[in-house]
Coordinates of C-alpha atoms in Angstrom, one line a residue:
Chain A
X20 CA 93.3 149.5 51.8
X21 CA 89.8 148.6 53.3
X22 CA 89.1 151.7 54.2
X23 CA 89.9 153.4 50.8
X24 CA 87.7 150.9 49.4
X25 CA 84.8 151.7 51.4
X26 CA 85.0 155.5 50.5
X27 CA 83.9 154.7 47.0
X28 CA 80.9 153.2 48.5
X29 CA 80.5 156.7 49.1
X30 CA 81.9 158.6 46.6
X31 CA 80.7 156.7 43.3
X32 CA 77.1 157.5 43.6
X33 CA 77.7 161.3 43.9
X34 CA 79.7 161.1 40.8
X35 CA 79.9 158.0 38.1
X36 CA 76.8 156.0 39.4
X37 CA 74.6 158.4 40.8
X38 CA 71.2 157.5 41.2
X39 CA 69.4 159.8 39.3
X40 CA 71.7 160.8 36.4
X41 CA 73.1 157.3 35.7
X42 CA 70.6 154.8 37.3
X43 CA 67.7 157.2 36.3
X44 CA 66.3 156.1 39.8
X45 CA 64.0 158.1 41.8
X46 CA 63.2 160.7 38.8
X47 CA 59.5 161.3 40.3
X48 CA 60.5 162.7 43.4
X49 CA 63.6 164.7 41.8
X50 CA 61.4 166.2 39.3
X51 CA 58.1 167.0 41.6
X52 CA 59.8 168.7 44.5
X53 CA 62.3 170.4 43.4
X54 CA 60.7 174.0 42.8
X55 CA 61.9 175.6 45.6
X56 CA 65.5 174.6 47.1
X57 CA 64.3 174.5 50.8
X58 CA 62.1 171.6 50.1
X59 CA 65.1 170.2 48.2
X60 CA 67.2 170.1 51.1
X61 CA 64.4 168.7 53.2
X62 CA 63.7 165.8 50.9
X63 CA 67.2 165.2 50.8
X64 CA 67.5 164.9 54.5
X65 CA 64.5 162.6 54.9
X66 CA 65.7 160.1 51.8
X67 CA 69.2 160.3 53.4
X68 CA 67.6 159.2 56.9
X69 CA 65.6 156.9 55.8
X70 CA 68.0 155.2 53.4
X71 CA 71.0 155.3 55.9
X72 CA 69.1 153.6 58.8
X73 CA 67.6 151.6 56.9
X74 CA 70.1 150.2 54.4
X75 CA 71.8 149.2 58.4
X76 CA 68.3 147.4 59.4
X77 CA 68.2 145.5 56.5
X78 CA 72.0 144.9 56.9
X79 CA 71.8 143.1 60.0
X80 CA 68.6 141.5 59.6
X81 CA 69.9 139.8 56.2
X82 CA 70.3 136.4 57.7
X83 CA 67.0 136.3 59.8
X84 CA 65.3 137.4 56.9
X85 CA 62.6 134.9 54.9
X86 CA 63.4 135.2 51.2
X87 CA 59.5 134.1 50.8
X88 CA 58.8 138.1 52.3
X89 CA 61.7 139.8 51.5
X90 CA 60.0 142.6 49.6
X91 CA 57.6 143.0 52.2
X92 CA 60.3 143.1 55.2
X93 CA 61.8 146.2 53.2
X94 CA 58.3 147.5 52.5
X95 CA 58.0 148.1 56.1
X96 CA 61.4 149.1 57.1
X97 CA 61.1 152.0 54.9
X98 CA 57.4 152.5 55.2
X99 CA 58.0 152.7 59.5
X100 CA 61.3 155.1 58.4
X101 CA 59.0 157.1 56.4
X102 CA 56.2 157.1 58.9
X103 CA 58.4 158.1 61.5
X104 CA 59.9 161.5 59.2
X105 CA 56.6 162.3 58.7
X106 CA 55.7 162.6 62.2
X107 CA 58.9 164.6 63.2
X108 CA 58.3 166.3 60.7
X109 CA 54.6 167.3 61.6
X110 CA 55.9 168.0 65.0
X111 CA 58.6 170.4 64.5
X112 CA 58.3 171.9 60.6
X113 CA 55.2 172.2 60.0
X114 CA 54.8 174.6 57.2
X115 CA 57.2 172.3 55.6
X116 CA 55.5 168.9 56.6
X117 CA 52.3 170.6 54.3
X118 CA 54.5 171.3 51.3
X119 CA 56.0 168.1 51.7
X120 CA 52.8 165.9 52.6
X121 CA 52.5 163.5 49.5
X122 CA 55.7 163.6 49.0
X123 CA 57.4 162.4 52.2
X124 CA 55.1 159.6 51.7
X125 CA 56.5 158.7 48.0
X126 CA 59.6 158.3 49.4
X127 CA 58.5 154.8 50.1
X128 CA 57.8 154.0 46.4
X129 CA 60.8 155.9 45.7
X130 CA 62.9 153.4 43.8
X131 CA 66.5 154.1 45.1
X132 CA 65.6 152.9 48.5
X133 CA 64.3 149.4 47.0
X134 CA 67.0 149.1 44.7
X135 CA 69.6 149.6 47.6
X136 CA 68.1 147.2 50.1
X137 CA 67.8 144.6 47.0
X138 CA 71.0 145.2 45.7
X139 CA 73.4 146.0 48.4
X140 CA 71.6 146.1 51.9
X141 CA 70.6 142.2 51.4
X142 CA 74.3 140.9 50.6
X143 CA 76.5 143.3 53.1
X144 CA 77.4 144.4 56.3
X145 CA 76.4 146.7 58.3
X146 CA 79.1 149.2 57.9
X147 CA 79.4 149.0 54.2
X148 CA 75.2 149.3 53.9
X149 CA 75.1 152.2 56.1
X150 CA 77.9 154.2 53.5
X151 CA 76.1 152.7 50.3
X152 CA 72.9 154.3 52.0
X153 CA 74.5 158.1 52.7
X154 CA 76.6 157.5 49.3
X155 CA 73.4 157.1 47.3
X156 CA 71.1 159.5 49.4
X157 CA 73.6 162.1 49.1
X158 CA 74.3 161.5 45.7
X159 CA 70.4 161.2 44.7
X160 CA 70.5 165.1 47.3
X161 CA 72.8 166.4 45.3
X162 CA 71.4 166.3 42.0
X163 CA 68.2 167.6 43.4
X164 CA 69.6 170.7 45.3
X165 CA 71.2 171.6 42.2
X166 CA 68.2 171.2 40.3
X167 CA 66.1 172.9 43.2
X168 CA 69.4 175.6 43.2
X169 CA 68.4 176.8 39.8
X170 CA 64.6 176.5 39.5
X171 CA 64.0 178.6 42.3
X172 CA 66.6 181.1 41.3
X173 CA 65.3 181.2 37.6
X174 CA 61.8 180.7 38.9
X175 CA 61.1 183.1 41.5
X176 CA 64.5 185.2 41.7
X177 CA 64.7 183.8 45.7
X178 CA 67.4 181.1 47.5
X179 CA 65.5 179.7 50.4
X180 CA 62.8 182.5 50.1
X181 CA 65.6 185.4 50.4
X182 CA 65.2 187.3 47.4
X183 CA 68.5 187.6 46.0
X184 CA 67.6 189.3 42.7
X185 CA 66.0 192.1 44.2
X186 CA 62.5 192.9 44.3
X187 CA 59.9 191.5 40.8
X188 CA 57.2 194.0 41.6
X189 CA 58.8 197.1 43.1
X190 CA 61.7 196.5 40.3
X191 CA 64.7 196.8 42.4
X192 CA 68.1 194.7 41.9
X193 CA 68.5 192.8 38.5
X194 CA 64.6 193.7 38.1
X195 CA 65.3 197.0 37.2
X196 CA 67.0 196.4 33.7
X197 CA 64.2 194.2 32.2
X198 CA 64.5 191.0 33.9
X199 CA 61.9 188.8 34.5
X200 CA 61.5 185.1 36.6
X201 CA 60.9 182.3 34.2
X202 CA 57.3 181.2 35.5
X203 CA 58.1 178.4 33.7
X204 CA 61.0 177.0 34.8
X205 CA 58.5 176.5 38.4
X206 CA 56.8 173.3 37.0
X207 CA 57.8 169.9 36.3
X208 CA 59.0 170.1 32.7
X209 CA 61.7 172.3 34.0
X210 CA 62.5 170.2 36.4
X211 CA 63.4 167.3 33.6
X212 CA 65.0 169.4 31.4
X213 CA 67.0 170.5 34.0
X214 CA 68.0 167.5 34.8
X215 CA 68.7 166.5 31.2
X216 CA 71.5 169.4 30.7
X217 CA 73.1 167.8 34.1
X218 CA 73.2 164.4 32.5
X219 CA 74.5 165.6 29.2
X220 CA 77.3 167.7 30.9
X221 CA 78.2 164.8 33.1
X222 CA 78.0 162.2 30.1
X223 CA 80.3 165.0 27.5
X224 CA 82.5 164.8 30.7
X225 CA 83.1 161.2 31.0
X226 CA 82.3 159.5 27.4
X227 CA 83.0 155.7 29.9
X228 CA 79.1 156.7 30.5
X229 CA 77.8 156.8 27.2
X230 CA 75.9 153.6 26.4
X231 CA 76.0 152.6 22.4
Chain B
X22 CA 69.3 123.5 50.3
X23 CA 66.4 124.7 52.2
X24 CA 67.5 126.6 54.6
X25 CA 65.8 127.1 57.9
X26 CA 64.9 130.8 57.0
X27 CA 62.1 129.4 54.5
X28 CA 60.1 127.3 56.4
X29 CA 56.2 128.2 56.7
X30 CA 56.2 128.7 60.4
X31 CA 59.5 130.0 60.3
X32 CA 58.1 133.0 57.8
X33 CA 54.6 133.5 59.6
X34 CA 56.5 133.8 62.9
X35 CA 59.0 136.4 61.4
X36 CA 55.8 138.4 60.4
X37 CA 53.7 138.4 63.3
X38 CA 57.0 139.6 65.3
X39 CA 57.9 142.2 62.5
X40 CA 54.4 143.4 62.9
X41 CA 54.6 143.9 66.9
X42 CA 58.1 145.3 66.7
X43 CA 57.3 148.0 64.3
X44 CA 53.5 148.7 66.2
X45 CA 55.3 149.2 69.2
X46 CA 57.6 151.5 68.1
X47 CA 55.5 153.6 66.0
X48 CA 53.4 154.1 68.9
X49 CA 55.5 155.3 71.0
X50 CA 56.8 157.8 68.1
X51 CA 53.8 158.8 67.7
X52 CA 52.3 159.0 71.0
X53 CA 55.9 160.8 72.0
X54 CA 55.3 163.9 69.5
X55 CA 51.3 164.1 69.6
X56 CA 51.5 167.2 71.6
X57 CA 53.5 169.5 69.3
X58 CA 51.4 168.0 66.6
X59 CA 48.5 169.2 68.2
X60 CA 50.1 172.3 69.1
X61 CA 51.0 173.2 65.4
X62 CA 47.2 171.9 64.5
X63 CA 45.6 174.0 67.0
X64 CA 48.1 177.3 65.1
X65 CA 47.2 176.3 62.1
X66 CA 43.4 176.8 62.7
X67 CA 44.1 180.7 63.8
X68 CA 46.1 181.2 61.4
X69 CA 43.5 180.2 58.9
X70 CA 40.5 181.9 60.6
X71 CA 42.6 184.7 60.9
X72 CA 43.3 184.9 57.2
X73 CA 39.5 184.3 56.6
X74 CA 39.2 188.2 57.8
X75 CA 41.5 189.3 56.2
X76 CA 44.6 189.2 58.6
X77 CA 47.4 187.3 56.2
X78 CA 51.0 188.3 54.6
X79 CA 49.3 187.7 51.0
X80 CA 51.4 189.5 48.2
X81 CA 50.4 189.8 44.6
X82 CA 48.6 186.5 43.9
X83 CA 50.0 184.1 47.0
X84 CA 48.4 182.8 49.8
X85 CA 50.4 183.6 53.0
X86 CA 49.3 182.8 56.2
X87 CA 50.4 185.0 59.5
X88 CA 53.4 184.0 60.5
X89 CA 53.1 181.6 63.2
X90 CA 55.1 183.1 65.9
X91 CA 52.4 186.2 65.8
X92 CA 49.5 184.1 65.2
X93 CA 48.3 183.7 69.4
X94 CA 49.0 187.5 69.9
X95 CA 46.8 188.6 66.8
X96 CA 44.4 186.0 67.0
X97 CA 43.7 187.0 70.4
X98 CA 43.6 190.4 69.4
X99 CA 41.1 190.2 66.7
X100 CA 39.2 187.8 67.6
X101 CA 36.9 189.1 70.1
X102 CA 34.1 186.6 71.7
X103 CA 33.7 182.9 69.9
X104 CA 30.4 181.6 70.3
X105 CA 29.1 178.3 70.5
X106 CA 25.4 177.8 68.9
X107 CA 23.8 174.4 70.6
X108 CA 19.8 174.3 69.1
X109 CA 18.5 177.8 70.7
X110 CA 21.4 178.2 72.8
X111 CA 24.4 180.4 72.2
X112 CA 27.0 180.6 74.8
X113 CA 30.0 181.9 75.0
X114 CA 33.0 179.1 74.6
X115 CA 37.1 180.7 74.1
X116 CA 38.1 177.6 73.0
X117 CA 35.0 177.0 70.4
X118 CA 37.9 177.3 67.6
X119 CA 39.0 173.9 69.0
X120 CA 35.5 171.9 68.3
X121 CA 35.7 169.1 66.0
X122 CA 33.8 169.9 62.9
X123 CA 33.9 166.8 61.7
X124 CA 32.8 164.5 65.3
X125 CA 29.7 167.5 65.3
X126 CA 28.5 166.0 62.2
X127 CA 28.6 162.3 63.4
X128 CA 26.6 163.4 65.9
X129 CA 24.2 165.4 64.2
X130 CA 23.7 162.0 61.8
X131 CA 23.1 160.2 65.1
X132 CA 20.0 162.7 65.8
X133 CA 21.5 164.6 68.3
X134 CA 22.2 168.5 68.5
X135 CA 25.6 169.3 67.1
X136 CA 27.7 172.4 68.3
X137 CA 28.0 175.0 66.0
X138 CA 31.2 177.5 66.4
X139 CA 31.2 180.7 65.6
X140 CA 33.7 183.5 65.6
X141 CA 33.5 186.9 66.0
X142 CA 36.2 189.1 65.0
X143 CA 36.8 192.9 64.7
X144 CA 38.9 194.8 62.4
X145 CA 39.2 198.5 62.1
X146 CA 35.6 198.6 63.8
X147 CA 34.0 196.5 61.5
X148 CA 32.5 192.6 62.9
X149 CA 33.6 189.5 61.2
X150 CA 31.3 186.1 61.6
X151 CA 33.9 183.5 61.0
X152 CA 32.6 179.9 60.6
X153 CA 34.4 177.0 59.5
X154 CA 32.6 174.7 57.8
X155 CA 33.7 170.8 56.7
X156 CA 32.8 168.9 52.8
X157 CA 33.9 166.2 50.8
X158 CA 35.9 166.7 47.7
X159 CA 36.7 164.4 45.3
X160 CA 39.3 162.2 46.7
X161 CA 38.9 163.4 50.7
X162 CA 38.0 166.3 53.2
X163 CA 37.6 169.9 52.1
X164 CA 37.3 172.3 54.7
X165 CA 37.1 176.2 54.8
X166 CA 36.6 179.3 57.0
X167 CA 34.0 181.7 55.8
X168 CA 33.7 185.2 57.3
X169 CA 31.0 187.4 56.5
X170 CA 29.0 190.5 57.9
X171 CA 25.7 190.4 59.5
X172 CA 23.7 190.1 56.6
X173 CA 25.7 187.2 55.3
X174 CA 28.0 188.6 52.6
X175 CA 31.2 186.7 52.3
X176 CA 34.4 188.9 53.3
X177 CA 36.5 186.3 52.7
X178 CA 37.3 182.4 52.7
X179 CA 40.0 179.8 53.6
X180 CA 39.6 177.0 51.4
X181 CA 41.6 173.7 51.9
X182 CA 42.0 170.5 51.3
X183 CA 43.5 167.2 52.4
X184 CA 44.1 165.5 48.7
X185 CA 42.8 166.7 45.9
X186 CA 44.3 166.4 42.5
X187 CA 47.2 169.0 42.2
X188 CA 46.7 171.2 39.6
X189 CA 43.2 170.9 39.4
X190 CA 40.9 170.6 42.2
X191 CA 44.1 171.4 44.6
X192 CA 44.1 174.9 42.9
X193 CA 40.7 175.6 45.2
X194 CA 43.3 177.2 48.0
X195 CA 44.5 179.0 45.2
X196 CA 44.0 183.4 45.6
X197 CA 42.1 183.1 42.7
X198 CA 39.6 180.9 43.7
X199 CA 39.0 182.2 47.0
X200 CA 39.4 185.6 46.1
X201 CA 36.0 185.0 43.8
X202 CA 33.7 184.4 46.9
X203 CA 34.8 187.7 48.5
X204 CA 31.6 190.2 48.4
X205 CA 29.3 187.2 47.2
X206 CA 25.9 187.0 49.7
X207 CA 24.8 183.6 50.9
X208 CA 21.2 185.0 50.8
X209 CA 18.9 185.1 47.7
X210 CA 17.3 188.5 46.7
X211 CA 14.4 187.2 49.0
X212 CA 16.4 187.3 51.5
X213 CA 16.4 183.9 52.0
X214 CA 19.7 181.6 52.4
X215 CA 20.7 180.1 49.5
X216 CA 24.4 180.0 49.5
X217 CA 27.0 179.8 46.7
X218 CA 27.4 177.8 44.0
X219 CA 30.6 176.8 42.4
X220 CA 29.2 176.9 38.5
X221 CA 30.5 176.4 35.3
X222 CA 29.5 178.4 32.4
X223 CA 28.2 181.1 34.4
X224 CA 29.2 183.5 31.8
X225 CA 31.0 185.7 34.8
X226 CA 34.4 184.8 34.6
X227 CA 35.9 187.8 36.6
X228 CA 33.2 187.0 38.9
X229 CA 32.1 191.0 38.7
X230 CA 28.2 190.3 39.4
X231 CA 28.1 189.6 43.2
X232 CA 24.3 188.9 43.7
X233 CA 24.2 186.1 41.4
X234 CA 25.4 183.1 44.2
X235 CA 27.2 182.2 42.2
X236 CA 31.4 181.7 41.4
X237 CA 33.4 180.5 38.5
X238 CA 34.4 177.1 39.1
X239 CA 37.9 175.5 37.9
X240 CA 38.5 173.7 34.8
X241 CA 38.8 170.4 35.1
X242 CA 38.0 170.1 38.8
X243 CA 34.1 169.8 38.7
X244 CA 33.5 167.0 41.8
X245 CA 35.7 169.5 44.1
X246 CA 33.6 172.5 42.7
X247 CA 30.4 170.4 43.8
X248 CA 31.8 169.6 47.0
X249 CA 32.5 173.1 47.8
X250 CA 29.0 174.4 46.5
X251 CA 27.4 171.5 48.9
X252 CA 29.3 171.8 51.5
X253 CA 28.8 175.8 52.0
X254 CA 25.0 175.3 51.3
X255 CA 24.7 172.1 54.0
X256 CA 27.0 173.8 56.6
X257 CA 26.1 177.4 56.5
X258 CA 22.3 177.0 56.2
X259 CA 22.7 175.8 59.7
X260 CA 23.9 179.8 60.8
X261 CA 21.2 180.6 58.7
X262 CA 18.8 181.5 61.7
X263 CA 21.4 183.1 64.3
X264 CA 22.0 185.4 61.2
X265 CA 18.2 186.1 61.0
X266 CA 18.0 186.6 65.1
X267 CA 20.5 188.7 64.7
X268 CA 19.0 191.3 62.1
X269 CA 15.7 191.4 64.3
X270 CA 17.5 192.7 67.6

């Protein structure tokens, strides 16, 4: 019984509360990066490193905690997590680290990380902390490879740099009968309404999500 | 019910111990990867003087960079001798790619001679001077490699930045941009060095008059613009003189 209540820990967020779609947590970063779908699944990764281990820091330092610096203790947790990324990051992806730069740093500002230590890290175990933190992370990944899944495609006619619509200047593949990448759909107002025809097919879905 | 967790001392202690926990660790994360940082830093630079003459996997309107697994091969190809100008003296230097741009100018502030790198590549039998050169943009560092011929006209430019605005005085490392300074001339009609200025409302938007010093600057992004102007006119009127040796032997 315990342990088929701990899998919703993981399996709400990706569906019925997930961070972005239902919270409307962490929009910045869903809606900045998410032009190409590499740097989707890197961001992904990071958040659901950084989330994981810490969600299980703040876990089992909940009792040893001041409530006086609370915000601060999580401030550097994540900021150390996110420091840390950045460097591996640096060391062994480069390229990526420079498309990434501001970004992994946001992550500390990025409001599903907060919002978890606050509202679950700080009142459970460890166990249950570390699967609210890869429930959420994946959940809050999800949403943004989907939307990275389809920007790049409609934007540049490539999945993870592999052109998979052919060729746009020596008109080859779906190029040759008149199609053309949606320039557009490369920045961020995209990027939102993109996200907004995921939440309205998840809310049409499930009408239990649709507030009055 | 206080609880012994919110005590004073109790929270100062907690801090200065947070603090030492997490200083010691980062250091060690950081000390632990510094050499494949440093290795990916010291790529980065060939790549980028490499794209400066030309060597680069641009397509239609992208900036690419050589890939980095090729990078040591060509850059070791191409670049033929790199040069290290101290006052008078030029000597020869193979790892003058790797001097500090930005230490050279402390010390030239301080009074004292800075090092001035210079690379020279070759292409198809033509010589590139490469020269990177250091600024300040609006929010931080600019930097760029310039290459040009002997009588200073640009043959092309790597423009970057560490954080300017996106969309607007990030757009400086955009093909556009650089591709403006390409066949511009640092000197004057006089023949004297007067770089080139980033300008608005210089009436040359496709940039198709080339003696003019002058390129169209970006909307919007007029402190970077400025930065770029001063920072090609400060750092490259310091080659000025090797150029001018050069033309009289």
């Amino acid at each position: 019984m315990g342990l088929f209540k701990d899998s919703k820990l993981i399996t709400d967020p990706l569906a019925d509360n997930n961070p972005i779609t239902i919270q409307v947590l962490g929009i910045c970063s869903a809606l900045a990066i998410t032009a190409e779908l590499e740097a989707s699944i890197v961001m992904s990764v990071a958040v659901l490193f950084v989330l994981g281990v810490g969600n299980v820091v703040i876990s089992l330092m909940r009792n040893i905690i001041p409530s006086k610096i609370r915000i601060i203790v999580q401030l550097v947790v994540v900021a150390t997590l996110v420091i840390i990324v950045d460097l591996v990051l640096k060391a062994f992806a480069y390229e990526l680290s420079k498309t990434l730069s501001v970004f992994v740093g946001l992550i500390i500002t990025n409001c599903i990380i907060m919002g978890r230590f606050e509202a679950f890290a700080l009142a459970n175990g460890a166990w249950r902390s570390f699967l609210d933190g890869l429930g959420n992370a994946a959940g809050y990944g999800l949403i943004l490879v989907i939307v990275g899944f389809f920007r790049e495609l409609l934007g540049s006619g490539t999945l993870l740099g592999i052109k998979v619509l052919g060729d746009p200047i020596e008109k080859t593949g779906a190029y040759a009968y008149g199609y053309e990448n949606n320039g557009f759909m490369l920045l961020a107002p995209m990027a939102l309404i993109t996200l907004g025809i995921i939440i309205w097919i998840q809310r049409s879905r499930n009408n239990a999500l649709i507030e009055d | 019910m206080s609880k012994k967790t919110d005590s004073n001392l109790y929270t100062l202690l907690f801090a200065v111990g947070m603090v030492i926990v997490v200083g010691t660790v980062l250091a060690f994360f950081a000390s632990f990867l510094k050499p494949n940082i440093d290795e990916n830093k010291r790529l980065e630079k060939q790549q980028n003087i490499l794209y400066a003459m030309g060597i680069h996997e641009n397509e239609e309107g992208t900036v690419a960079l050589i890939s980095t697994d090729k990078v040591a091969a060509e850059f070791s190809k191409y670049i033929v001798k790199q040069l290290v100008i101290e006052g008078d003296k030029v000597t020869a230097n193979d790892n003058a790619y790797l001097i500090d741009i930005k230490k050279e100018q402390t010390r030239a502030k301080e009074g004292k001679v800075r090092k001035l790198p210079l690379f020279l590549g070759k292409k198809d039998g033509k010589i590139y001077y490469i020269v990177p050169v250091r600024g300040k943009g609006l929010w931080d560092a600019i930097w760029a490699y310039v290459s040009m011929d002997e009588n200073m006209t640009v043959q092309g430019i790597f423009l970057d930045h560490k954080g300017e605005t996106p969309g607007l005085g990030a757009n400086i490392k955009q093909r556009f941009f650089m591709d403006d300074f390409i066949g511009e001339n640092l000197l004057n009609a006089a023949n004297e060095f007067e770089g080139i200025t980033v300008a608005k409302g210089n009436n040359d938007p496709k940039n198709l008059e080339k003696t003019d010093n002058e390129v169209d600057a970006i909307a919007g992004a007029t402190i970077t613009g400025d930065g770029v102007s001063a920072m090609i006119k400060s750092e490259l009127s310091a080659y000025a003189s090797y150029f001018i040796d050069l033309k009289k032997n």
